[in-house]
PDB file of C-alpha atoms and ligand atoms in Angstrom:
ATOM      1  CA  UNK A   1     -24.317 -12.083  10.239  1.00 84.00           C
ATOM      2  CA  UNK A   2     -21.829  -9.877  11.390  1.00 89.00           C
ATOM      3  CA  UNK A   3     -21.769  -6.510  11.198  1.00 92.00           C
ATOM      4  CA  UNK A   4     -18.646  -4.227  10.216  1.00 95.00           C
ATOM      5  CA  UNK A   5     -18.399  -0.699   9.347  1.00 96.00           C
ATOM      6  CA  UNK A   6     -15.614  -0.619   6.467  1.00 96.00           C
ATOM      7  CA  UNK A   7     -13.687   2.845   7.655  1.00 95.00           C
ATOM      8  CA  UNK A   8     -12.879   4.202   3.768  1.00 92.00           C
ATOM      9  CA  UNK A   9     -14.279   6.496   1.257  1.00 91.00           C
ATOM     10  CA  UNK A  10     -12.168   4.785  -1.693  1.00 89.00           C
ATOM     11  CA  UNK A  11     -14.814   2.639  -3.659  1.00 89.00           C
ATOM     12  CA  UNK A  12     -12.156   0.791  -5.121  1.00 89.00           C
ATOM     13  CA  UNK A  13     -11.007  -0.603  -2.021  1.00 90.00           C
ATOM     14  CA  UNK A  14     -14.695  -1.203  -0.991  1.00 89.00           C
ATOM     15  CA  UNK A  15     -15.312  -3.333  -4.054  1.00 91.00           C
ATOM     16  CA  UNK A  16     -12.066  -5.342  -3.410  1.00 93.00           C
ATOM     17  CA  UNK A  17     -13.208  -6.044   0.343  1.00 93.00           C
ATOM     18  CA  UNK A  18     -16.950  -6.911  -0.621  1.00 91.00           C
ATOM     19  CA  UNK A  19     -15.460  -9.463  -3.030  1.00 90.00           C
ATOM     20  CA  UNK A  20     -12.535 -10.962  -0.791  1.00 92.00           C
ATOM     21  CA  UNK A  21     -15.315 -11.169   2.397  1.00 89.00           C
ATOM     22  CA  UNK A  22     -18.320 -12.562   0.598  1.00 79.00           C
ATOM     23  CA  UNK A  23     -21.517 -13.496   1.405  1.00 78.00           C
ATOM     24  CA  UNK A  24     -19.944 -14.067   5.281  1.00 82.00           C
ATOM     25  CA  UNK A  25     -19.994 -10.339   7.034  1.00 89.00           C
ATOM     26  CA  UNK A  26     -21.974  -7.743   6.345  1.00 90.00           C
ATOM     27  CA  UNK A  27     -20.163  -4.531   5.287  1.00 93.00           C
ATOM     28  CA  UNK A  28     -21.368  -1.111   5.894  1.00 92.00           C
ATOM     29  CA  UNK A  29     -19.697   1.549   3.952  1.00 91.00           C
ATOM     30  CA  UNK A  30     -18.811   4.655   5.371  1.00 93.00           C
ATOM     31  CA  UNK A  31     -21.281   6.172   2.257  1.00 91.00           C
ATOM     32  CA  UNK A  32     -24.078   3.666   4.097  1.00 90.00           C
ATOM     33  CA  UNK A  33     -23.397   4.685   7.672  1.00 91.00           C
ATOM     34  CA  UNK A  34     -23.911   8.360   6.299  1.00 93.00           C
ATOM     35  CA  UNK A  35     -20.127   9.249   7.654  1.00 94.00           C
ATOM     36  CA  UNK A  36     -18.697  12.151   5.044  1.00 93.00           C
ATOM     37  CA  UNK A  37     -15.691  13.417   7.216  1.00 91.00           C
ATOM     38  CA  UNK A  38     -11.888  12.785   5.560  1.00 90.00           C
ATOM     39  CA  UNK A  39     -10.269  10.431   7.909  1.00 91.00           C
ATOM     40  CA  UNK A  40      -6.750  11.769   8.525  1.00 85.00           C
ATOM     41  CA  UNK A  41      -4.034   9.566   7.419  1.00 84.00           C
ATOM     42  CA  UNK A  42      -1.043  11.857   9.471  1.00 87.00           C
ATOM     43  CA  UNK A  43       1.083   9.408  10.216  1.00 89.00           C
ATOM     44  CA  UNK A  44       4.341   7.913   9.302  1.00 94.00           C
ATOM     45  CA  UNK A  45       3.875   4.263   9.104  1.00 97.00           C
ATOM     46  CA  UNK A  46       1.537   2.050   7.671  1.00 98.00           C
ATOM     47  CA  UNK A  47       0.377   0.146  10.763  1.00 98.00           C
ATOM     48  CA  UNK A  48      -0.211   3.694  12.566  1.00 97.00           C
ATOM     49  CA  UNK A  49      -2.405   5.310   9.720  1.00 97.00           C
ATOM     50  CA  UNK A  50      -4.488   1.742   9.543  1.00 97.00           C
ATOM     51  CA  UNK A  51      -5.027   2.256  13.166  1.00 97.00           C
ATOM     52  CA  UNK A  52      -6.283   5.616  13.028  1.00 96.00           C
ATOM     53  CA  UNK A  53      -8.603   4.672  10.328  1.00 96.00           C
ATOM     54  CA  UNK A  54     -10.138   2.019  12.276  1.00 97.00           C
ATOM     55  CA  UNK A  55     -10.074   4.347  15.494  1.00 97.00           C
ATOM     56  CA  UNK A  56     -11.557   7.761  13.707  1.00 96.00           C
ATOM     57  CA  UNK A  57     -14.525   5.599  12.892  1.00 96.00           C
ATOM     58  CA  UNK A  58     -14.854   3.520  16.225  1.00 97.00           C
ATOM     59  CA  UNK A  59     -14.570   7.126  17.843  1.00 96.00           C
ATOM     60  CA  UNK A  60     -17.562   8.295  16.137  1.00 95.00           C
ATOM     61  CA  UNK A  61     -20.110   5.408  15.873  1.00 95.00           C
ATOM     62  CA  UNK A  62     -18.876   3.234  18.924  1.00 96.00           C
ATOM     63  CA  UNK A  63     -19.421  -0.031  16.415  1.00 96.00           C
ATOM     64  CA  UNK A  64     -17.013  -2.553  15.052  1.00 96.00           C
ATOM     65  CA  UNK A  65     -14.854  -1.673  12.579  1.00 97.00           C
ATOM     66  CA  UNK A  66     -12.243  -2.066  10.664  1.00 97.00           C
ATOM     67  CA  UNK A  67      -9.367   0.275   8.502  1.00 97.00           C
ATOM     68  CA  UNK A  68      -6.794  -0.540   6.060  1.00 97.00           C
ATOM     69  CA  UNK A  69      -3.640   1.654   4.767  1.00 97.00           C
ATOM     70  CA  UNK A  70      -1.687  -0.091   1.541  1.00 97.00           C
ATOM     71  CA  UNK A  71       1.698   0.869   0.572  1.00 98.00           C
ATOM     72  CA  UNK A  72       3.883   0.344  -2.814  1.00 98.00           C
ATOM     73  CA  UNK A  73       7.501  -0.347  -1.370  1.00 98.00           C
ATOM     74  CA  UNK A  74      10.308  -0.693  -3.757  1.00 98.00           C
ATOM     75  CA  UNK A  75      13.659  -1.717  -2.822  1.00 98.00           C
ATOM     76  CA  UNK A  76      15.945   0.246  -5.198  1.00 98.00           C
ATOM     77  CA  UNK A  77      14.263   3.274  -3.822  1.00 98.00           C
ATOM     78  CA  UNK A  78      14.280   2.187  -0.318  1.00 98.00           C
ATOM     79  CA  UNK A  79      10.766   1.174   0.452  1.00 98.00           C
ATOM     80  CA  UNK A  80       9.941   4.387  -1.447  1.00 98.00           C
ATOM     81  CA  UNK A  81       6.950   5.640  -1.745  1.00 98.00           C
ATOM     82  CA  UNK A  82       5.292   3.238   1.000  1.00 98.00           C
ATOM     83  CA  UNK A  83       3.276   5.190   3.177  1.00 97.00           C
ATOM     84  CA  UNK A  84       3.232   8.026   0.689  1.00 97.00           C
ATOM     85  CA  UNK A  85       2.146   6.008  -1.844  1.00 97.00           C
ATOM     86  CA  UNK A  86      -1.080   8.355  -2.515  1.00 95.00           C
ATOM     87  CA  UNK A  87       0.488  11.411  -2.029  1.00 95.00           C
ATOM     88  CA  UNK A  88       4.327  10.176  -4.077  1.00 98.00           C
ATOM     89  CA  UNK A  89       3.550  12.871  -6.969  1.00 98.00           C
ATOM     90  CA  UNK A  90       2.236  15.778  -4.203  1.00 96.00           C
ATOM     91  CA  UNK A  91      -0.632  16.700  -1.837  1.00 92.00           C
ATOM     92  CA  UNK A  92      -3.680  16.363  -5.055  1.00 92.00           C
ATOM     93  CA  UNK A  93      -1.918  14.070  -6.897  1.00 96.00           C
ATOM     94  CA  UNK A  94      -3.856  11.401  -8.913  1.00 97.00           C
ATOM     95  CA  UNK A  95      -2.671   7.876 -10.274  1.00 97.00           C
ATOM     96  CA  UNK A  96      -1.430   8.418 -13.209  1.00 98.00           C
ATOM     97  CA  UNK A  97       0.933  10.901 -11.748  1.00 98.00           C
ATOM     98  CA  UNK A  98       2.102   9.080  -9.025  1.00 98.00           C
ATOM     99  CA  UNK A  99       2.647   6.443 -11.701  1.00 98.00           C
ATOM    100  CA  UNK A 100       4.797   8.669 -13.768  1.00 98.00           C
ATOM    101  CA  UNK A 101       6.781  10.180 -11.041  1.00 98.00           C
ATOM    102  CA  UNK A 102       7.749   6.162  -9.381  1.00 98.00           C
ATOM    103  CA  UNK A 103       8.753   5.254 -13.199  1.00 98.00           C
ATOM    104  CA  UNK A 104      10.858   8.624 -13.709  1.00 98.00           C
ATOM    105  CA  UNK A 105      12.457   7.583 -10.795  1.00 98.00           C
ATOM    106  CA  UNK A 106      13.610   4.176 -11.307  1.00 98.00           C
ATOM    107  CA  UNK A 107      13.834   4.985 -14.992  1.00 98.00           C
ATOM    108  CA  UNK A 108      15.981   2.422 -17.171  1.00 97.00           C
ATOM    109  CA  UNK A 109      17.080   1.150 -13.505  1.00 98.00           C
ATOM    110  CA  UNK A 110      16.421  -2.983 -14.176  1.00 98.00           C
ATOM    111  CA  UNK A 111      16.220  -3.140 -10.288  1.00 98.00           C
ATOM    112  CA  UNK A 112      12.750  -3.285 -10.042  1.00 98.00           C
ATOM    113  CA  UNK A 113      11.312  -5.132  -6.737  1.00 98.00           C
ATOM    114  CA  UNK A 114       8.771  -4.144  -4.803  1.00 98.00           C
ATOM    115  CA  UNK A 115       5.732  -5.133  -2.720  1.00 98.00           C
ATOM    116  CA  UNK A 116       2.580  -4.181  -1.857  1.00 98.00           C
ATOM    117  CA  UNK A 117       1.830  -4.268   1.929  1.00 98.00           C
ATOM    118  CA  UNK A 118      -1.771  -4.350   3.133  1.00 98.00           C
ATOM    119  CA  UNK A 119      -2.419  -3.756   6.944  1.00 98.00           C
ATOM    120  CA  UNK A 120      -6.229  -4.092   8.509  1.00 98.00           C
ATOM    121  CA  UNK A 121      -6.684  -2.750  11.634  1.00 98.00           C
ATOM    122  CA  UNK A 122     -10.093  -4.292  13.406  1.00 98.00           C
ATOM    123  CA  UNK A 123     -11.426  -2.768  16.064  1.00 97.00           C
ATOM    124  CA  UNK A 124     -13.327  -5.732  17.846  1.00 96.00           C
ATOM    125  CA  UNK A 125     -15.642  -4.157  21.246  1.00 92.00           C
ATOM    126  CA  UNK A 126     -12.868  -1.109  21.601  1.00 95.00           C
ATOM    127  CA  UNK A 127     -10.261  -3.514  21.247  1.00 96.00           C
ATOM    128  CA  UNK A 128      -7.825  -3.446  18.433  1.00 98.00           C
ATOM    129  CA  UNK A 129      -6.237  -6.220  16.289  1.00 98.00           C
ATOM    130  CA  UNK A 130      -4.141  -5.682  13.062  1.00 98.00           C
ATOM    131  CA  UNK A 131      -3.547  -8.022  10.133  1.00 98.00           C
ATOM    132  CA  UNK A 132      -0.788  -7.624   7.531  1.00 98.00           C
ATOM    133  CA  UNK A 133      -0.770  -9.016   3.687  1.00 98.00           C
ATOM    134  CA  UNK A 134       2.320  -8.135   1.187  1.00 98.00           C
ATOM    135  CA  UNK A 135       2.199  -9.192  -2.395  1.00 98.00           C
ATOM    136  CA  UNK A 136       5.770  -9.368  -3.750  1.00 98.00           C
ATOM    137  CA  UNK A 137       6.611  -8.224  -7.617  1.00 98.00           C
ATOM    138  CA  UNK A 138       8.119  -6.636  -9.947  1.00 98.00           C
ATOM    139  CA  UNK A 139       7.538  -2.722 -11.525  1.00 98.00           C
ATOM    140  CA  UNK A 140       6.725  -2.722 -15.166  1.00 98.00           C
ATOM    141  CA  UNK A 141       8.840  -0.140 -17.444  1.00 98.00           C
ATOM    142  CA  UNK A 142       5.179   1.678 -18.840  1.00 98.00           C
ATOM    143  CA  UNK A 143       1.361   1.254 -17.540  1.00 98.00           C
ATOM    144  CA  UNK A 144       0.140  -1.624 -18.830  1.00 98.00           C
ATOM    145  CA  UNK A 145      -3.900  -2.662 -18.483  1.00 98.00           C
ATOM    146  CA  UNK A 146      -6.669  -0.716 -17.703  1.00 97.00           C
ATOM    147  CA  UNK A 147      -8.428  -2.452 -15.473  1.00 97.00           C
ATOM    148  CA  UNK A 148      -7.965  -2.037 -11.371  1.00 94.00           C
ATOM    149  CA  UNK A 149      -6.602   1.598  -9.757  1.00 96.00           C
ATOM    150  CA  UNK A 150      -3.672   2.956  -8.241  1.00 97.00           C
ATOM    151  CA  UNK A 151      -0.683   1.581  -9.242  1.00 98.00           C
ATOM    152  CA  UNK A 152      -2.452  -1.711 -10.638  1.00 98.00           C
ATOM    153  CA  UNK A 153      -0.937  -1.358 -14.373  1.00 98.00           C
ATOM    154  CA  UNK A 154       2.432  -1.122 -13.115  1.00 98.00           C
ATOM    155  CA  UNK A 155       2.429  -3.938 -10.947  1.00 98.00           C
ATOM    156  CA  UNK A 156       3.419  -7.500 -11.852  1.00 98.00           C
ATOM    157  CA  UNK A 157       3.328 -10.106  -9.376  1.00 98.00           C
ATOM    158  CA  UNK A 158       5.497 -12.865  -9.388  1.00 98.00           C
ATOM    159  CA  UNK A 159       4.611 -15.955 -10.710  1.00 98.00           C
ATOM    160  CA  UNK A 160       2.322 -13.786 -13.244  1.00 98.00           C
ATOM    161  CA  UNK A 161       2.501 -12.429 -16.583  1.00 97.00           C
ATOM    162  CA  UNK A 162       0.509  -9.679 -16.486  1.00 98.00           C
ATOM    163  CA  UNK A 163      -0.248  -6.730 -13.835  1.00 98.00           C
ATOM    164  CA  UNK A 164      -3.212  -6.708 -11.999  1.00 98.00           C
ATOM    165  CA  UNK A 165      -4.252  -3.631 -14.667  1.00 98.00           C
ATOM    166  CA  UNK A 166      -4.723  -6.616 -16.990  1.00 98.00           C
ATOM    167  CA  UNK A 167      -6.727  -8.995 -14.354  1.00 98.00           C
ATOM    168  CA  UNK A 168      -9.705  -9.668 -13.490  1.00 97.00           C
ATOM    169  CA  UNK A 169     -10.846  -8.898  -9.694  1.00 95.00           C
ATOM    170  CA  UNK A 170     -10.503 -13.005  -8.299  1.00 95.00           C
ATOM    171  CA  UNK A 171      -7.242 -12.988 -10.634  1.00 97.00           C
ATOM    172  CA  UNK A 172      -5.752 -10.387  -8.539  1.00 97.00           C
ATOM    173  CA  UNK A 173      -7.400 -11.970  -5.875  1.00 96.00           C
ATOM    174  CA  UNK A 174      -5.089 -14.407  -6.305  1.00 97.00           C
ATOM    175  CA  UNK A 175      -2.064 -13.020  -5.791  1.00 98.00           C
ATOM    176  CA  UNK A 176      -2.973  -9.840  -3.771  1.00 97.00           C
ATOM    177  CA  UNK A 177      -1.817  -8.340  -0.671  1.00 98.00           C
ATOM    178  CA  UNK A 178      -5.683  -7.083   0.589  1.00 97.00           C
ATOM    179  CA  UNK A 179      -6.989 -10.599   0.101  1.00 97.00           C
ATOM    180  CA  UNK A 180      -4.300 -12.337   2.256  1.00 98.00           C
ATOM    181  CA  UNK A 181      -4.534  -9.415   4.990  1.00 98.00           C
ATOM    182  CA  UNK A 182      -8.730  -9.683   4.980  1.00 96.00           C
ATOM    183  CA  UNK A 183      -8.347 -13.552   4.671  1.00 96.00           C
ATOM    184  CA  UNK A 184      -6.032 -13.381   8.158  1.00 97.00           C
ATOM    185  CA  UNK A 185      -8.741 -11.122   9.701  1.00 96.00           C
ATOM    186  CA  UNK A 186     -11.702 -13.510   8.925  1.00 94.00           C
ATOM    187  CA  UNK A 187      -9.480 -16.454   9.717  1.00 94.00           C
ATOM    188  CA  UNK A 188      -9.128 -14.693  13.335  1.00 95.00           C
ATOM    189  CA  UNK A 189     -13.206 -13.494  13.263  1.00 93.00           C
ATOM    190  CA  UNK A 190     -14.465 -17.005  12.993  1.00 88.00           C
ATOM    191  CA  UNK A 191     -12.293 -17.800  16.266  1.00 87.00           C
ATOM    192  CA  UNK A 192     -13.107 -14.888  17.898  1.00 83.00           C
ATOM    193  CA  UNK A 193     -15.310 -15.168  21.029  1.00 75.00           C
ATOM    194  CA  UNK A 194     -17.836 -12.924  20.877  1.00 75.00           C
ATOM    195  CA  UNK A 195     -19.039 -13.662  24.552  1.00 68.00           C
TER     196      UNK A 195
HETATM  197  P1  IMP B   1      -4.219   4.191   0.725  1.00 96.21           P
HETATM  198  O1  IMP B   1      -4.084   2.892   1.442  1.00 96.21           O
HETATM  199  O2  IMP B   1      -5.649   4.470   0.387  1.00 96.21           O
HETATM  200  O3  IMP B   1      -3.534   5.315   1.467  1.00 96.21           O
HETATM  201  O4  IMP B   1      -3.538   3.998  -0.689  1.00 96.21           O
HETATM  202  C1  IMP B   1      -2.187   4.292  -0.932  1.00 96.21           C
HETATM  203  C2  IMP B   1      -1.913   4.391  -2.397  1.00 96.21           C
HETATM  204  O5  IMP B   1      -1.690   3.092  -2.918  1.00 96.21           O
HETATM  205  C3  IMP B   1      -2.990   5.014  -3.255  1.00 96.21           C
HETATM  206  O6  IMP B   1      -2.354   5.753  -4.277  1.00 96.21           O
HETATM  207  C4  IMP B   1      -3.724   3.841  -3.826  1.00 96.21           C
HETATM  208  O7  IMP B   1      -4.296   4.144  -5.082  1.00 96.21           O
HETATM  209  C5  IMP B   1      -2.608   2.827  -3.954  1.00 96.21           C
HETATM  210  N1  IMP B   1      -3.115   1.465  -3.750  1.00 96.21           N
HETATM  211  C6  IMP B   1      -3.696   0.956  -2.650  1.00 96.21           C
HETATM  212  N2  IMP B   1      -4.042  -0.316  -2.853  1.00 96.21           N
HETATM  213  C7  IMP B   1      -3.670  -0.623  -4.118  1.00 96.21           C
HETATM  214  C8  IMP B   1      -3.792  -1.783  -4.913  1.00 96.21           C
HETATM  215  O8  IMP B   1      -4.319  -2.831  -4.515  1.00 96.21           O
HETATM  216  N3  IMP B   1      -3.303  -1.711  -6.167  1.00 96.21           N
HETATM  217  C9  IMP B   1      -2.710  -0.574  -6.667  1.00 96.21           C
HETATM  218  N4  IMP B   1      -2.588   0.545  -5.966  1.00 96.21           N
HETATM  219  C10 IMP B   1      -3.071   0.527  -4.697  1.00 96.21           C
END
């Protein structure tokens, strides 16, 4: 089976990933390849920060890998707060402030579009590849569900009634921006050559 070093400490992206890849690859994370450092995320653009994810680790194990950065983009704020989407409510901030700062600023505002936009970056034999998901939606006017993190109880995709706060894991699954990113990159795996 093959072997992939996950490069991120968040355990609720590992979950995700373990769930969207199945019984088909076999995922170390970074806790299981006994890697503790931060991996910087300096940059300015999704697809750069995925990259250095993916790199950071390659850097220090020499193995395959692979990264992902995920952004919130909403329209009426001009992609805001995207690539700062951990860091929207300050340096430390944690979800439920970044929550409260995206709905203070849309406030009553019934422009409410966003996205989320997943991109992998695999790092295949010191060669890179990137992958790119978005889940399209709509901001909710107060948290709503508890299930998920981030900005999960804020989020309602289209075509649903509820945010992924009030889904299940394959429910948002369904709909979500990491699964159709990580479905491209094991779409592109099982053609890969490895010879
Ligand atoms: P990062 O990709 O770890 O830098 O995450 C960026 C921000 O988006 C963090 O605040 C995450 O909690 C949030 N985030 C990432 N993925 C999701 C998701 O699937 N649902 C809700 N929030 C997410």
């Amino acid at each position: 089976m093959k072997k992939l070093i996950l490069a991120s400490h968040n355990p609720n992206k590992a979950i995700e990933v373990m769930r969207i890849l199945k019984g088909n690859y076999s995922i170390q994370t970074l806790n299981q390849a006994e890697i503790h450092q931060e991996i910087p995320e300096p940059y300015n653009s999704l697809e750069e920060n995925a990259s250095q994810k993916s790199r950071f680790i390659f850097q220090l194990t020499g193995e395959d890998c692979f990264g992902e950065d995920t952004g919130l983009e909403v329209k009426s704020l001009g992609g805001e707060p995207g690539v700062r989407s951990a860091r929207y409510a300050g340096e430390h901030a944690v979800s439920e402030q970044n929550i409260q700062k995206l709905l203070d600023s849309l406030g009553d505002n019934p422009a409410r579009d966003a996205r989320f936009r997943t991109v992998v970056s695999l790092i295949l034999g010191g060669k890179e590849f990137q992958f790119q998901g978005t889940c399209e939606g709509t901001i909710t006017y107060r948290p709503i569900g508890s299930k998920g993190f981030g900005y999960d109880s804020v989020f309602m995709p289209d075509g649903a009634e509820k945010t992924f706060a009030e889904m299940s894991g394959n429910e948002k699954d369904l709909f979500s921006h990491r699964r159709k990113a990580l479905e491209k990159m094991a779409a592109f795996l099982e053609n890969f050559d490895f010879h």
